[in-house]
Coordinates of C-alpha atoms in Angstrom, one line a residue:
M1 CA 60.9 -23.2 -42.7
A2 CA 62.5 -19.9 -41.7
T3 CA 64.7 -19.7 -38.7
E4 CA 64.5 -15.9 -38.4
A5 CA 61.8 -13.4 -39.0
D6 CA 62.1 -9.8 -40.2
P7 CA 61.2 -7.1 -37.7
I8 CA 57.7 -5.8 -38.0
E9 CA 57.5 -2.1 -39.0
V10 CA 54.6 -0.5 -37.2
P11 CA 53.8 3.2 -36.5
N12 CA 54.4 4.6 -33.0
S13 CA 51.4 4.1 -30.7
P14 CA 50.2 5.3 -27.3
D15 CA 51.6 3.5 -24.3
G16 CA 50.2 0.2 -23.4
W17 CA 49.6 -1.6 -20.2
W18 CA 51.0 -5.0 -19.4
I19 CA 48.9 -7.0 -16.9
D20 CA 50.4 -10.0 -15.2
L21 CA 47.7 -12.3 -14.0
P22 CA 48.0 -15.5 -11.8
P23 CA 46.7 -18.8 -13.2
T24 CA 43.2 -17.8 -14.5
D25 CA 40.2 -19.8 -15.5
Y26 CA 39.6 -19.6 -19.3
Q27 CA 36.1 -18.1 -19.0
Q28 CA 37.3 -15.5 -16.4
A29 CA 40.0 -14.4 -18.8
M30 CA 37.6 -14.3 -21.7
D31 CA 35.2 -12.1 -19.7
L32 CA 38.0 -9.7 -18.8
Q33 CA 39.1 -9.5 -22.5
L34 CA 35.6 -8.7 -23.6
A35 CA 35.3 -6.0 -20.9
V36 CA 38.5 -4.4 -22.1
V37 CA 37.4 -4.7 -25.8
A38 CA 34.0 -3.0 -24.8
A39 CA 35.9 -0.2 -23.0
K40 CA 38.1 0.4 -26.0
T41 CA 35.4 0.2 -28.7
G42 CA 33.1 2.4 -26.5
G43 CA 35.8 5.1 -26.2
R44 CA 36.3 4.7 -22.5
L45 CA 39.8 3.3 -22.8
D46 CA 42.6 4.6 -25.1
A47 CA 45.5 2.5 -23.9
D48 CA 46.2 -0.9 -25.5
V49 CA 46.2 -3.7 -22.9
I50 CA 48.2 -7.0 -22.9
L51 CA 47.1 -9.7 -20.5
C52 CA 49.7 -12.4 -19.6
L53 CA 48.7 -15.5 -17.8
E54 CA 48.6 -19.3 -17.6
H55 CA 45.3 -21.3 -17.8
P56 CA 44.3 -24.5 -15.9
R57 CA 44.0 -27.4 -18.3
V58 CA 41.4 -26.8 -21.0
F59 CA 40.8 -27.5 -24.7
T60 CA 39.4 -24.6 -26.7
L61 CA 37.7 -24.7 -30.1
G62 CA 38.1 -22.0 -32.7
R63 CA 35.7 -20.6 -35.3
R64 CA 36.6 -23.5 -37.6
G65 CA 35.3 -25.9 -34.9
G66 CA 37.6 -28.6 -33.7
R67 CA 35.6 -31.3 -31.9
E68 CA 36.2 -33.5 -35.0
N69 CA 39.9 -33.2 -34.1
L70 CA 39.4 -34.4 -30.5
C71 CA 40.7 -37.9 -30.3
V72 CA 39.4 -39.0 -26.8
S73 CA 36.0 -39.4 -25.3
D74 CA 34.1 -37.0 -23.1
D75 CA 34.4 -39.6 -20.3
F76 CA 38.1 -39.6 -20.6
L77 CA 38.2 -35.8 -20.4
A78 CA 35.9 -35.9 -17.4
R79 CA 38.3 -38.3 -15.6
K80 CA 41.2 -36.0 -16.5
G81 CA 39.3 -32.9 -15.3
I82 CA 39.7 -31.1 -18.7
R83 CA 36.9 -29.0 -20.1
V84 CA 36.2 -28.2 -23.8
M85 CA 35.4 -24.6 -24.4
P86 CA 34.0 -23.0 -27.6
T87 CA 35.5 -19.6 -28.5
D88 CA 35.2 -17.0 -31.3
R89 CA 38.9 -16.9 -32.1
G90 CA 40.3 -18.0 -35.4
G91 CA 41.7 -21.5 -35.9
N92 CA 40.8 -24.9 -34.6
I93 CA 41.2 -26.9 -31.4
T94 CA 44.2 -26.3 -29.1
Y95 CA 45.2 -27.0 -25.5
H96 CA 46.1 -24.6 -22.7
G97 CA 47.6 -25.6 -19.4
P98 CA 50.1 -24.8 -16.7
G99 CA 53.5 -24.0 -18.0
Q100 CA 52.2 -22.5 -21.2
L101 CA 52.7 -18.7 -21.6
V102 CA 49.4 -17.2 -22.8
V103 CA 49.4 -13.6 -24.0
Y104 CA 46.2 -11.7 -25.0
P105 CA 47.1 -8.4 -26.7
I106 CA 44.0 -6.2 -26.9
I107 CA 45.2 -3.7 -29.5
H108 CA 43.3 -1.1 -31.5
L109 CA 44.7 -2.3 -34.9
S110 CA 42.7 0.2 -37.1
R111 CA 43.8 3.2 -35.1
R112 CA 47.4 2.1 -35.4
R113 CA 47.0 1.4 -39.1
L114 CA 48.2 -2.1 -38.5
K115 CA 46.9 -4.9 -40.8
V116 CA 45.9 -8.2 -39.3
V117 CA 48.6 -10.1 -41.2
E118 CA 51.2 -7.7 -39.9
F119 CA 49.9 -8.1 -36.4
V120 CA 50.0 -11.9 -36.5
S121 CA 53.5 -11.7 -37.9
A122 CA 54.5 -9.5 -34.9
L123 CA 53.1 -12.1 -32.5
E124 CA 55.1 -14.8 -34.2
Q125 CA 58.3 -12.7 -34.1
A126 CA 57.8 -12.1 -30.4
M127 CA 57.6 -15.8 -29.8
I128 CA 60.7 -16.5 -32.0
R129 CA 62.7 -13.9 -30.1
T130 CA 61.5 -15.2 -26.7
A131 CA 62.7 -18.7 -27.7
G132 CA 65.9 -17.2 -28.9
H133 CA 66.6 -15.9 -25.3
W134 CA 67.3 -19.6 -24.6
N135 CA 69.3 -20.0 -27.8
I136 CA 66.5 -21.8 -29.5
A137 CA 66.3 -21.1 -33.3
A138 CA 62.5 -21.2 -33.8
G139 CA 61.0 -20.0 -37.0
T140 CA 57.8 -19.7 -39.1
D141 CA 56.2 -22.1 -41.6
P142 CA 54.8 -20.5 -44.8
L143 CA 52.0 -23.0 -44.9
N144 CA 50.9 -22.8 -41.2
R145 CA 50.7 -19.9 -38.8
G146 CA 52.5 -20.1 -35.4
V147 CA 56.1 -20.8 -34.5
W148 CA 58.0 -24.0 -35.3
L149 CA 61.1 -25.8 -34.2
N150 CA 62.6 -28.6 -36.3
G151 CA 59.2 -29.4 -37.8
D152 CA 57.4 -29.4 -34.4
K153 CA 55.1 -26.6 -33.3
L154 CA 56.3 -24.5 -30.4
G155 CA 53.7 -21.7 -30.3
S156 CA 50.2 -21.1 -31.6
I157 CA 48.2 -18.0 -32.6
G158 CA 44.4 -17.4 -32.8
I159 CA 42.9 -14.0 -32.7
T160 CA 39.6 -12.1 -33.2
V161 CA 39.1 -8.5 -34.3
R162 CA 36.0 -6.7 -33.3
R163 CA 35.4 -3.1 -34.5
G164 CA 39.1 -2.8 -35.2
V165 CA 40.2 -4.2 -31.8
S166 CA 42.1 -7.5 -31.5
F167 CA 41.7 -10.0 -28.7
H168 CA 42.7 -13.6 -28.0
G169 CA 46.4 -14.0 -29.0
L170 CA 49.3 -16.4 -28.6
A171 CA 50.3 -19.4 -26.6
L172 CA 54.0 -20.3 -26.3
N173 CA 54.9 -23.7 -24.8
V174 CA 57.5 -23.1 -22.1
N175 CA 57.1 -25.8 -19.5
T176 CA 53.9 -27.2 -20.9
E177 CA 52.8 -30.8 -20.3
M178 CA 52.9 -32.4 -23.7
A179 CA 50.5 -35.4 -23.2
P180 CA 47.2 -33.5 -23.8
F181 CA 48.4 -32.5 -27.2
G182 CA 48.4 -36.2 -28.1
W183 CA 44.7 -36.3 -27.4
I184 CA 43.9 -33.9 -30.3
N185 CA 45.0 -33.0 -33.8
P186 CA 46.6 -29.7 -32.7
C187 CA 45.1 -26.7 -34.6
G188 CA 43.4 -29.3 -36.8
L189 CA 46.7 -30.6 -38.2
Q190 CA 47.2 -34.3 -38.4
K191 CA 50.6 -35.9 -37.7
V192 CA 51.9 -32.6 -36.1
R193 CA 53.9 -32.9 -32.9
M194 CA 54.0 -30.1 -30.3
T195 CA 57.1 -29.2 -28.4
S196 CA 58.2 -26.8 -25.7
I197 CA 61.2 -24.8 -24.6
A198 CA 61.7 -27.1 -21.6
Q199 CA 61.5 -30.2 -23.8
H200 CA 64.1 -28.9 -26.1
L201 CA 66.4 -27.8 -23.3
E202 CA 65.6 -30.9 -21.3
T203 CA 65.1 -28.7 -18.2
P204 CA 62.3 -26.3 -17.1
V205 CA 62.8 -22.6 -17.3
P206 CA 61.4 -20.0 -14.9
M207 CA 58.0 -18.7 -16.0
E208 CA 58.7 -15.3 -14.4
E209 CA 61.7 -15.0 -16.7
A210 CA 59.6 -16.1 -19.7
R211 CA 57.0 -13.5 -19.0
R212 CA 59.6 -10.7 -18.6
V213 CA 61.4 -11.7 -21.8
M214 CA 58.1 -11.9 -23.8
A215 CA 57.0 -8.5 -22.5
G216 CA 60.1 -6.9 -23.8
H217 CA 60.0 -8.6 -27.2
L218 CA 56.3 -8.0 -27.7
A219 CA 56.7 -4.3 -26.9
D220 CA 59.5 -4.1 -29.5
C221 CA 57.6 -6.0 -32.2
L222 CA 54.4 -3.9 -31.7
G223 CA 56.1 -0.6 -31.2
L224 CA 54.6 -0.2 -27.7
T225 CA 56.0 1.3 -24.6
L226 CA 54.5 -1.0 -21.9
T227 CA 53.8 0.0 -18.3
T228 CA 52.9 -2.6 -15.7
M229 CA 49.3 -2.2 -14.6
D230 CA 47.7 -3.8 -11.5
A231 CA 44.9 -6.1 -12.5
V232 CA 42.6 -4.8 -9.8
A233 CA 43.2 -1.2 -11.0
L234 CA 42.4 -2.3 -14.6
C235 CA 39.1 -3.8 -13.6
E236 CA 38.2 -0.7 -11.6
K237 CA 39.1 1.6 -14.5
I238 CA 37.0 -0.3 -17.1
G239 CA 34.1 -1.1 -14.7
H240 CA 34.7 -4.8 -14.7
R241 CA 33.3 -6.5 -11.6
I242 CA 36.2 -7.5 -9.4
G243 CA 34.2 -10.4 -8.0
A244 CA 34.3 -11.9 -11.5
M245 CA 38.1 -12.2 -11.1
P246 CA 38.5 -13.8 -7.7
N247 CA 42.0 -15.0 -8.4
I248 CA 43.4 -11.5 -8.6
L249 CA 42.3 -10.5 -5.1

């Protein structure tokens, strides 16, 4: 396992927008991503867009499925108030919840002449550098994507590319509750433990700081100059119904 990743060399690109969202329902975030993708592929939006948020507790399935890696019953999940959502991202089952930093970079890869493998490596590097802000020496695993720490998984990646535009993205465990990961085989991997920055430090870290640090490193890794954009302004610009995003009002 590597403890340090090489910088990703990417061509210069137009400025991008960084959108900080409050805790956002998974389907609402998915609908917003699709609206941004449609605006970009339809030629109505040139800027790249990066959404940053936390989700309420939810299990999501990837294109490879994942219900076979769910280790608890539907009744158990109902009692815990956790939904299971199918998605079109790559990968298998994973968990999202409060304290997990979720970042959805909606990037026109083909216009930037950026290969998918290079893009995924850039997302891994951004997570590694963010963990390094707290002196945590995370790294990659040549056999499994994501970011790892002493054999435990710290961050996950699952993306989709539609007409050259990426969406979905990364999930870095900052202050994440670990128990729900024990109810699945994370990312379809058996006998894999998940960890978090807070678990390693034995103390929580401010999510606002984690967002700020991630924004800087992701901009560097992707060669973007990011400008903060108000979520309401983004929705108005792309014609996404504001009422579909009640939490941002």
